[in-house]
mmCIF file of C-alpha atoms in Angstrom:
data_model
loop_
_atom_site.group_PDB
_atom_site.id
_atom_site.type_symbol
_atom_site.label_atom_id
_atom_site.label_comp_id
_atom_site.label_asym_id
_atom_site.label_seq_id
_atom_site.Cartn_x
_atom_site.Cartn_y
_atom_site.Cartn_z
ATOM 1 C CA UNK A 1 10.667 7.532 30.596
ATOM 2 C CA UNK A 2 11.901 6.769 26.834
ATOM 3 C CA UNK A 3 11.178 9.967 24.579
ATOM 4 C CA UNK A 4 8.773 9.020 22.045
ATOM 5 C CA UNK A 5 7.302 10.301 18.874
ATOM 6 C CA UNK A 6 3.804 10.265 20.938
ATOM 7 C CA UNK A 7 4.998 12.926 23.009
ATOM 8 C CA UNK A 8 5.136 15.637 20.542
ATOM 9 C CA UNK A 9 2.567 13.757 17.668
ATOM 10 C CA UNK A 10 -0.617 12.426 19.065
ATOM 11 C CA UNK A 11 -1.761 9.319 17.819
ATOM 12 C CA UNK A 12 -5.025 10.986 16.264
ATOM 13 C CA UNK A 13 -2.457 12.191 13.975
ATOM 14 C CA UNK A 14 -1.144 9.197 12.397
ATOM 15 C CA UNK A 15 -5.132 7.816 12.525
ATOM 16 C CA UNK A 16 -5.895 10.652 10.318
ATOM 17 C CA UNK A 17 -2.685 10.432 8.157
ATOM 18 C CA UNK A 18 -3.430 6.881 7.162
ATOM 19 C CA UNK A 19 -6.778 7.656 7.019
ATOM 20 C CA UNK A 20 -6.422 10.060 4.114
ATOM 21 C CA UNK A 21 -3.983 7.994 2.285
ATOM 22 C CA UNK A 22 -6.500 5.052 2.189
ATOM 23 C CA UNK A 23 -9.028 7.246 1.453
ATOM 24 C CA UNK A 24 -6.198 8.615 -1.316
ATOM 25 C CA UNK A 25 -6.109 4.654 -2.714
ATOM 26 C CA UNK A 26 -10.033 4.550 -2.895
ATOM 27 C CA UNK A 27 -10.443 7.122 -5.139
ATOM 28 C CA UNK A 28 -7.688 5.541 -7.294
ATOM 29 C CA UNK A 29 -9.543 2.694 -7.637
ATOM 30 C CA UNK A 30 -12.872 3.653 -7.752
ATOM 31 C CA UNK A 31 -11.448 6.726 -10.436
ATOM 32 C CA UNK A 32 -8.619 4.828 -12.730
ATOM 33 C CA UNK A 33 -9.386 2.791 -15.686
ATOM 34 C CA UNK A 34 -5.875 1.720 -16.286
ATOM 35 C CA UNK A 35 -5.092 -1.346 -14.788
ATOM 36 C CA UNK A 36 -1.854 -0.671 -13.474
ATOM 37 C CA UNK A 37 -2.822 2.213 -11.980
ATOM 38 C CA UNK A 38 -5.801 0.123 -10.003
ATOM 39 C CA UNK A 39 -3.311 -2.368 -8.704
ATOM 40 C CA UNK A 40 -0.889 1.098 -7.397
ATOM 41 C CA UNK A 41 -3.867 2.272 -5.385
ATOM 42 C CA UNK A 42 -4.512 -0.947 -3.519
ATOM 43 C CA UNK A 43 -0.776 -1.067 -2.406
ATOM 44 C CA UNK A 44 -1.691 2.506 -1.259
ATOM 45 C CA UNK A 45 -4.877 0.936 0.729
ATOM 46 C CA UNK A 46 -2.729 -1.907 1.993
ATOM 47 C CA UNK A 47 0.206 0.378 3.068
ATOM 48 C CA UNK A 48 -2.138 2.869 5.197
ATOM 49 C CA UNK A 49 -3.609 0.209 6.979
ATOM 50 C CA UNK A 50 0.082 -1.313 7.603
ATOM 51 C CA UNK A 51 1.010 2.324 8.557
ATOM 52 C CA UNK A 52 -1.779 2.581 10.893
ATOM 53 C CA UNK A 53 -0.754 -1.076 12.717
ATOM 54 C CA UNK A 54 2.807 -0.011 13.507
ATOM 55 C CA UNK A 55 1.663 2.843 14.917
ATOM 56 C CA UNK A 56 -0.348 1.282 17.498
ATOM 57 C CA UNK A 57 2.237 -1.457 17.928
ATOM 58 C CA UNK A 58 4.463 1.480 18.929
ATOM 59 C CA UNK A 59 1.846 3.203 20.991
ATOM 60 C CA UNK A 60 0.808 0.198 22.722
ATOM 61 C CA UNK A 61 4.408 -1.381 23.148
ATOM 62 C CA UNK A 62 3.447 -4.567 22.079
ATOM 63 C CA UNK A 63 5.092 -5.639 18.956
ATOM 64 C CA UNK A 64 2.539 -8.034 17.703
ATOM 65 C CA UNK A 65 1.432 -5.533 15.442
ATOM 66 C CA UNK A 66 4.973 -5.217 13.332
ATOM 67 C CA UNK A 67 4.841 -8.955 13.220
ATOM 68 C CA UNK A 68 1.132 -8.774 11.641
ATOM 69 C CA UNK A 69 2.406 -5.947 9.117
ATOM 70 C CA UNK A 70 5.039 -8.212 7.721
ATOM 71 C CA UNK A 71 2.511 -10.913 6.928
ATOM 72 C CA UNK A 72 0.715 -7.737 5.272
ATOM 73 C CA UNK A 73 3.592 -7.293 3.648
ATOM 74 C CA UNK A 74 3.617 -11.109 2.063
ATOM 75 C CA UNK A 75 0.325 -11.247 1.121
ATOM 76 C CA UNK A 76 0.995 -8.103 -0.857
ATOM 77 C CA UNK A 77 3.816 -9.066 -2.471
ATOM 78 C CA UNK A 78 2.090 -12.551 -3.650
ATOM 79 C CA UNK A 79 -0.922 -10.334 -4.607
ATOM 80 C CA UNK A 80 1.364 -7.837 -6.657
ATOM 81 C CA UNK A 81 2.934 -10.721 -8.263
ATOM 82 C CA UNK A 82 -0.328 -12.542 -9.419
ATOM 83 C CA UNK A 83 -2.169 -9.903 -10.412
ATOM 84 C CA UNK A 84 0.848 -8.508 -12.938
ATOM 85 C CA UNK A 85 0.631 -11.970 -14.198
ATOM 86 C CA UNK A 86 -3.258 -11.869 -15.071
ATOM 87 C CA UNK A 87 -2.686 -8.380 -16.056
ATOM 88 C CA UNK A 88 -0.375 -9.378 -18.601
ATOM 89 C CA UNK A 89 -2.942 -12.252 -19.829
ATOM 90 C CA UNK A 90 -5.212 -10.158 -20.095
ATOM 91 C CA UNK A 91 -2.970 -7.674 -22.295
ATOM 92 C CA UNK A 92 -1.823 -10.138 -24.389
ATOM 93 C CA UNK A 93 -5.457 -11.473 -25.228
ATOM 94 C CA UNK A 94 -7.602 -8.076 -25.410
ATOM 95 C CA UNK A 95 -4.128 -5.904 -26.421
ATOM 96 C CA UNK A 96 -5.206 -3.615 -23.492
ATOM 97 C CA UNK A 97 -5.531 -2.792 -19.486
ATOM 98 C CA UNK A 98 -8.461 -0.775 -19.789
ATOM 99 C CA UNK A 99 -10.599 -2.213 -17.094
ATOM 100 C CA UNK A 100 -13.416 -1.891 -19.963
ATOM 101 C CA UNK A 101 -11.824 -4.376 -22.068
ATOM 102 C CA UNK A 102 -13.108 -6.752 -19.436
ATOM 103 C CA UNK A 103 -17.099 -5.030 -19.332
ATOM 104 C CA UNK A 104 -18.512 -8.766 -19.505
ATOM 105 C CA UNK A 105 -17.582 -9.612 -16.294
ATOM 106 C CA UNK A 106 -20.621 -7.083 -15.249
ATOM 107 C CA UNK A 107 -22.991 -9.961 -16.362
ATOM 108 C CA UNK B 1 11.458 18.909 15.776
ATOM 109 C CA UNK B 2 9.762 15.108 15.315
ATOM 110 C CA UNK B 3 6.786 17.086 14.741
ATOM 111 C CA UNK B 4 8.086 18.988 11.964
ATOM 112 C CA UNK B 5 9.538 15.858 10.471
ATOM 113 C CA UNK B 6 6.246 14.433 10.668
ATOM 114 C CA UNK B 7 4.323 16.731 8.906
ATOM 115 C CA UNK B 8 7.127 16.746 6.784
ATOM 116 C CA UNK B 9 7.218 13.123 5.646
ATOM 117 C CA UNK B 10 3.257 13.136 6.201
ATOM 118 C CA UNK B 11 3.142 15.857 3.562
ATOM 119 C CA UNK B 12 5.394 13.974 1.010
ATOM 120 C CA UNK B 13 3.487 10.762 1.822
ATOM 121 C CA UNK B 14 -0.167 12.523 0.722
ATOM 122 C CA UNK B 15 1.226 14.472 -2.129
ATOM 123 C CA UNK B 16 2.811 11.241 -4.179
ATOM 124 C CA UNK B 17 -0.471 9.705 -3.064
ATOM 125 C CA UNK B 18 -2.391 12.055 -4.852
ATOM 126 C CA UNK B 19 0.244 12.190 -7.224
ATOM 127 C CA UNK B 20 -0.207 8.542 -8.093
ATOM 128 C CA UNK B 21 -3.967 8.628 -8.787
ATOM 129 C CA UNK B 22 -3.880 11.355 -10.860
ATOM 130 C CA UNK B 23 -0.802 11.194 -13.111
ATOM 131 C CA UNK B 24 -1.875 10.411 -16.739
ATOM 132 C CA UNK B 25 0.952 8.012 -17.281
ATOM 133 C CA UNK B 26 1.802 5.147 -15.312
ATOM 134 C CA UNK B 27 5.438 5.369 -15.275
ATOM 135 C CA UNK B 28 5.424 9.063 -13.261
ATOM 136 C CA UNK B 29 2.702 7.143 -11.382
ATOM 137 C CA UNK B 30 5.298 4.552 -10.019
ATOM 138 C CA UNK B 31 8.043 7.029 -9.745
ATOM 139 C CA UNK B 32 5.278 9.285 -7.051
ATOM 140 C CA UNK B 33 4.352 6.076 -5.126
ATOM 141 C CA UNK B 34 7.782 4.960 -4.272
ATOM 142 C CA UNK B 35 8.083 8.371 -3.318
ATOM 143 C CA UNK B 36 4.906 7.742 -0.959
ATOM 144 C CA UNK B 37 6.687 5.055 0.143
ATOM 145 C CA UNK B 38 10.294 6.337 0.986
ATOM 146 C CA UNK B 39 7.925 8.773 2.980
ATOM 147 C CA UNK B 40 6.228 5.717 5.029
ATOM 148 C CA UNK B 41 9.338 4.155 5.715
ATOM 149 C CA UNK B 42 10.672 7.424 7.562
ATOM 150 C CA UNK B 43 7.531 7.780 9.446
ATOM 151 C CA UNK B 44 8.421 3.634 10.871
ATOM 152 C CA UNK B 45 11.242 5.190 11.928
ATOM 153 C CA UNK B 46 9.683 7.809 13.735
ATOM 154 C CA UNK B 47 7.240 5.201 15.228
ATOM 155 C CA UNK B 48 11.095 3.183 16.427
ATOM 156 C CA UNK B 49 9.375 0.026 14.207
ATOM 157 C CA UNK B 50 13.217 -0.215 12.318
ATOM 158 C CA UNK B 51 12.801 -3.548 10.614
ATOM 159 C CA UNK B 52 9.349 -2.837 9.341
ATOM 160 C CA UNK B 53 11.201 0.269 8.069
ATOM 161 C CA UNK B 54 13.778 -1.482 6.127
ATOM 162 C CA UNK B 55 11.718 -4.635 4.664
ATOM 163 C CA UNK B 56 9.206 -1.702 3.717
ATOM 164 C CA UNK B 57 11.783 -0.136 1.610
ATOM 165 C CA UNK B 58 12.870 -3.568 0.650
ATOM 166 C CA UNK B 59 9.838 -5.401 -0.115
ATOM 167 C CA UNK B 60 7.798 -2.144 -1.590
ATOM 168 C CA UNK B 61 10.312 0.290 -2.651
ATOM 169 C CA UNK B 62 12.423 -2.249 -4.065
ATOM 170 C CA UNK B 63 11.095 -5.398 -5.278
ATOM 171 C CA UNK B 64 6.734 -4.780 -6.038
ATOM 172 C CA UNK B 65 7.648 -1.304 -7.734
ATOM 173 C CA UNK B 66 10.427 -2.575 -10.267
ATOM 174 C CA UNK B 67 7.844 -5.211 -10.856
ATOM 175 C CA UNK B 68 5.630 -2.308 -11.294
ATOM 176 C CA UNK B 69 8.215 -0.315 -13.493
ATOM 177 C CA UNK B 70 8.959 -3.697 -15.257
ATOM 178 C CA UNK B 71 5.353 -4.324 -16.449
ATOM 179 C CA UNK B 72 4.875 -0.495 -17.089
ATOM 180 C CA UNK B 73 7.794 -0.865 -19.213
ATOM 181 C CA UNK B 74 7.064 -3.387 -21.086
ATOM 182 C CA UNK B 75 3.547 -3.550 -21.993
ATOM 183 C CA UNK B 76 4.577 0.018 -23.234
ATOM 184 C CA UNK B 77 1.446 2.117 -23.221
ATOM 185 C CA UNK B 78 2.833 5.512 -24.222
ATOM 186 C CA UNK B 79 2.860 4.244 -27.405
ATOM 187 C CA UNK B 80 -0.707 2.667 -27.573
ATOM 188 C CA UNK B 81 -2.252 5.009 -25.145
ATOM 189 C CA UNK B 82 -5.111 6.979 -26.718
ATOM 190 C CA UNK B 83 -7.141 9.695 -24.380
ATOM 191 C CA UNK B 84 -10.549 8.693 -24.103
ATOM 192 C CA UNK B 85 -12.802 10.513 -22.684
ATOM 193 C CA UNK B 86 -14.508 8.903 -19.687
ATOM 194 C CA UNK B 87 -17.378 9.408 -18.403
ATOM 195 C CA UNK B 88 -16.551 12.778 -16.535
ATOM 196 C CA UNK B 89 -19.576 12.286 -13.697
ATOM 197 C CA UNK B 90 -17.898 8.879 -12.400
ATOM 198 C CA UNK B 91 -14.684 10.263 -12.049
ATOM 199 C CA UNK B 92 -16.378 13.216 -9.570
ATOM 200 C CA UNK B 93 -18.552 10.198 -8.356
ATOM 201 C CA UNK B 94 -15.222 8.621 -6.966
ATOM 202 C CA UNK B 95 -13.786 11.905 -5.792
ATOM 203 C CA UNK B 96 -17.009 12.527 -3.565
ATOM 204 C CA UNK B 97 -17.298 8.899 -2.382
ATOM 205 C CA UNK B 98 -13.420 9.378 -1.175
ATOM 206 C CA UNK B 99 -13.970 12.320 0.772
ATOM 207 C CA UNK B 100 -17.206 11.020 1.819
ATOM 208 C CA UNK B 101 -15.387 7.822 3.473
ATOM 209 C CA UNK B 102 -12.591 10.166 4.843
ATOM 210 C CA UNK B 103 -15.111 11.698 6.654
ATOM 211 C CA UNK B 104 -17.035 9.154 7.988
ATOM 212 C CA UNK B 105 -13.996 7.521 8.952
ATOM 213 C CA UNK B 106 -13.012 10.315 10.436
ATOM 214 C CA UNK B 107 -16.139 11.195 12.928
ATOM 215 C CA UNK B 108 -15.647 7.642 13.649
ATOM 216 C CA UNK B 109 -11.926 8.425 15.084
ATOM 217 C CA UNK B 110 -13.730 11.287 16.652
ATOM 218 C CA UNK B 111 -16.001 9.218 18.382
ATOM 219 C CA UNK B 112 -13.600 6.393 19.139
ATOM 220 C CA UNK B 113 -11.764 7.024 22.921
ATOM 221 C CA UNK B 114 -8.416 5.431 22.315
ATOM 222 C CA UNK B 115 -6.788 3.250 24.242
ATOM 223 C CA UNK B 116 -4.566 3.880 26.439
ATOM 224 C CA UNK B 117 -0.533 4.615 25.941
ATOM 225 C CA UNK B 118 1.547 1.319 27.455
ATOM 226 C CA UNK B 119 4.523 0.569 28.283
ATOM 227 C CA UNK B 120 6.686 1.801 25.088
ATOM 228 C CA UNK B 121 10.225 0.591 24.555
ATOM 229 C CA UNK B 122 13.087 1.144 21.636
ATOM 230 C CA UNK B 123 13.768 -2.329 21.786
ATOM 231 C CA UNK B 124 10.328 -3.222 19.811
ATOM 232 C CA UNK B 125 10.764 -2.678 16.962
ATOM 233 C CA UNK B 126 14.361 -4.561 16.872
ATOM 234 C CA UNK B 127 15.221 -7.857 14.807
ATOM 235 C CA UNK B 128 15.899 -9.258 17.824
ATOM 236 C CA UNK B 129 12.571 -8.705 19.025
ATOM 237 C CA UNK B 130 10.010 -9.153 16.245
ATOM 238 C CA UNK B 131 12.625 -12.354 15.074
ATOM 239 C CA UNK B 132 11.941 -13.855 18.629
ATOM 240 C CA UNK B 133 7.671 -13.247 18.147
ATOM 241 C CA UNK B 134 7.905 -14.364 14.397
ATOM 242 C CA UNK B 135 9.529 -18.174 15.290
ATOM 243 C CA UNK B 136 7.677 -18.646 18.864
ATOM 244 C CA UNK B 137 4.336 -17.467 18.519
ATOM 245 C CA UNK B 138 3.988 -16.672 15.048
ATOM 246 C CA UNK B 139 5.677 -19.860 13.843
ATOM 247 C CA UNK B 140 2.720 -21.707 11.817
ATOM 248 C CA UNK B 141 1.840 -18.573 10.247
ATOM 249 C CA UNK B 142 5.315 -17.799 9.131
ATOM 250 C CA UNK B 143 5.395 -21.711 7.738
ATOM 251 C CA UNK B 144 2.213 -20.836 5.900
ATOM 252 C CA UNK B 145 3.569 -18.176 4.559
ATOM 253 C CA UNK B 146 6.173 -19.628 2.724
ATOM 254 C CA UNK B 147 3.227 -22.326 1.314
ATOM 255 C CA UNK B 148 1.610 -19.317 -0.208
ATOM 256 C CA UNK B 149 4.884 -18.268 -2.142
ATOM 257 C CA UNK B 150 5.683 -21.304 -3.564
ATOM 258 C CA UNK B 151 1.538 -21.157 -4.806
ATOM 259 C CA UNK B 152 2.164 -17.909 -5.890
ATOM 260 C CA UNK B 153 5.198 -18.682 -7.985
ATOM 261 C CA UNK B 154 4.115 -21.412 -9.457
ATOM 262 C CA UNK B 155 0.591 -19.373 -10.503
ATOM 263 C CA UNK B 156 2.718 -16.700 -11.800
ATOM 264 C CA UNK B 157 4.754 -19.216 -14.046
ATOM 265 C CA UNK B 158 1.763 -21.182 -15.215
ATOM 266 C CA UNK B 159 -0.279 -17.564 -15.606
ATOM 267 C CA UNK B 160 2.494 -15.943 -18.208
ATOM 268 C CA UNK B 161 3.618 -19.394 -19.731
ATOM 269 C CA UNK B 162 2.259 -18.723 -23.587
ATOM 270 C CA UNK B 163 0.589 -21.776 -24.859
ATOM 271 C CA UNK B 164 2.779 -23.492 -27.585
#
């Protein structure tokens, strides 16, 4: 038998660990009116969740779930990218990333 | 010792999370999530998932947080930034929904039996390995995915392009 980091750290543990950090990137974007900051708390969110699939990859031995986190990982990036670029529309029309710059969207 | 370095890492990982949200500038707010994230690539390690490890580092550390810094930089707030005072009940509103979630989430792990451990071998999280998955059975995906970069960069370009 291989030594493994599930030996000594249950799996509960990482559960909870990527738990709180999404729960750490909710507040972020539920609390944050800067923009930037928004966009920083959804990486968070996307990054727990990616956290959380390579650690049942590893616990199940199946590496389908590393292969899933790397799409995560591409979606993200084209996500980060595309969102910068409407963030910095929107800056250059309303000369701010408030997120209540934008309030008309509400309607 | 794997358990200390866990709660180690886990420790860093949760403070530059919190770190993030609540910094009052953006820039230390980058500097504490690629912190966060040098944290999440150790704990791949620890999990023996090496490539996701090092794109992680790559892809997050490196490339979407100097976009990060880039924008940060030059949209340069510091300057423009003025402290309003928002509405102080939302911001506890978000705080209490958070922990809220975290703890239904939670009782929901509680609840949840796990499955069981399998087989678990070093060699999974190898190149060799995930490079085999990614071009046999993940192959139309992986095409797909470079479809939605070339979208992406050509939104991007079109997006910032200022009208003449």
């Amino acid at each position: 038998m291989e030594k493994s980091i599930f030996d000594t750290v249950p799996l509960e543990q990482f559960i909870i660990l990527s738990l709180i950090l999404f729960c750490i990137g909710m507040v972020g974007v539920l609390r944050r009116r800067n923009m930037i900051v928004v966009f920083m708390s959804i990486e968070l969110m996307l990054n727990a969740v990616n956290l959380l699939a390579v650690a049942f990859s590893a616990h199940r031995g199946d590496p389908s779930g590393q292969v899933f986190v790397f799409f995560v990982m591409v979606v993200a990036a084209a996500e980060v990218a595309l969102g910068l670029a409407i963030l910095m529309m929107i800056y250059r029309n309303v000369k701010s990333v408030d997120i209540n710059a934008l309030k008309q969207l509400k309607w | 010792m794997d358990q200390a370095i866990f709660y180690g890492l886990a420790l860093i990982a949760i403070v530059g999370a919190l770190a993030t949200i609540f910094f009052r500038n953006a820039m230390y707010s980058v500097l504490a999530l690629v912190v966060t994230f040098f944290a999440m690539a150790g704990l791949y390690l620890q999990l023996k998932a090496e490539f996701v490890a090092v794109v992680h580092i790559i892809v997050y550390a490196g490339a979407i947080m100097v976009l990060f810094l880039f924008v940060v930089m030059m949209l340069n707030l510091n300057s423009v930034n003025t402290i309003i005072r928002s509405n102080v009940n939302i911001k506890w509103i978000a705080v209490l929904v958070g922990v809220g979630m975290a703890g239904i989430l939670g009782y929901g792990t509680y609840l949840t039996t796990l499955p069981a451990r399998g087989v678990n071998s070093t060699e999974n999280g190898t190149v060799k390995v995930l490079g085999k998955m990614l071009f046999n059975e993940y192959l139309l995906p992986f095409e797909l995915t470079s479809v939605l970069l070339i979208a992406t960069m050509v939104g991007v370009i079109v997006l910032t392009k200022k009208e003449e």
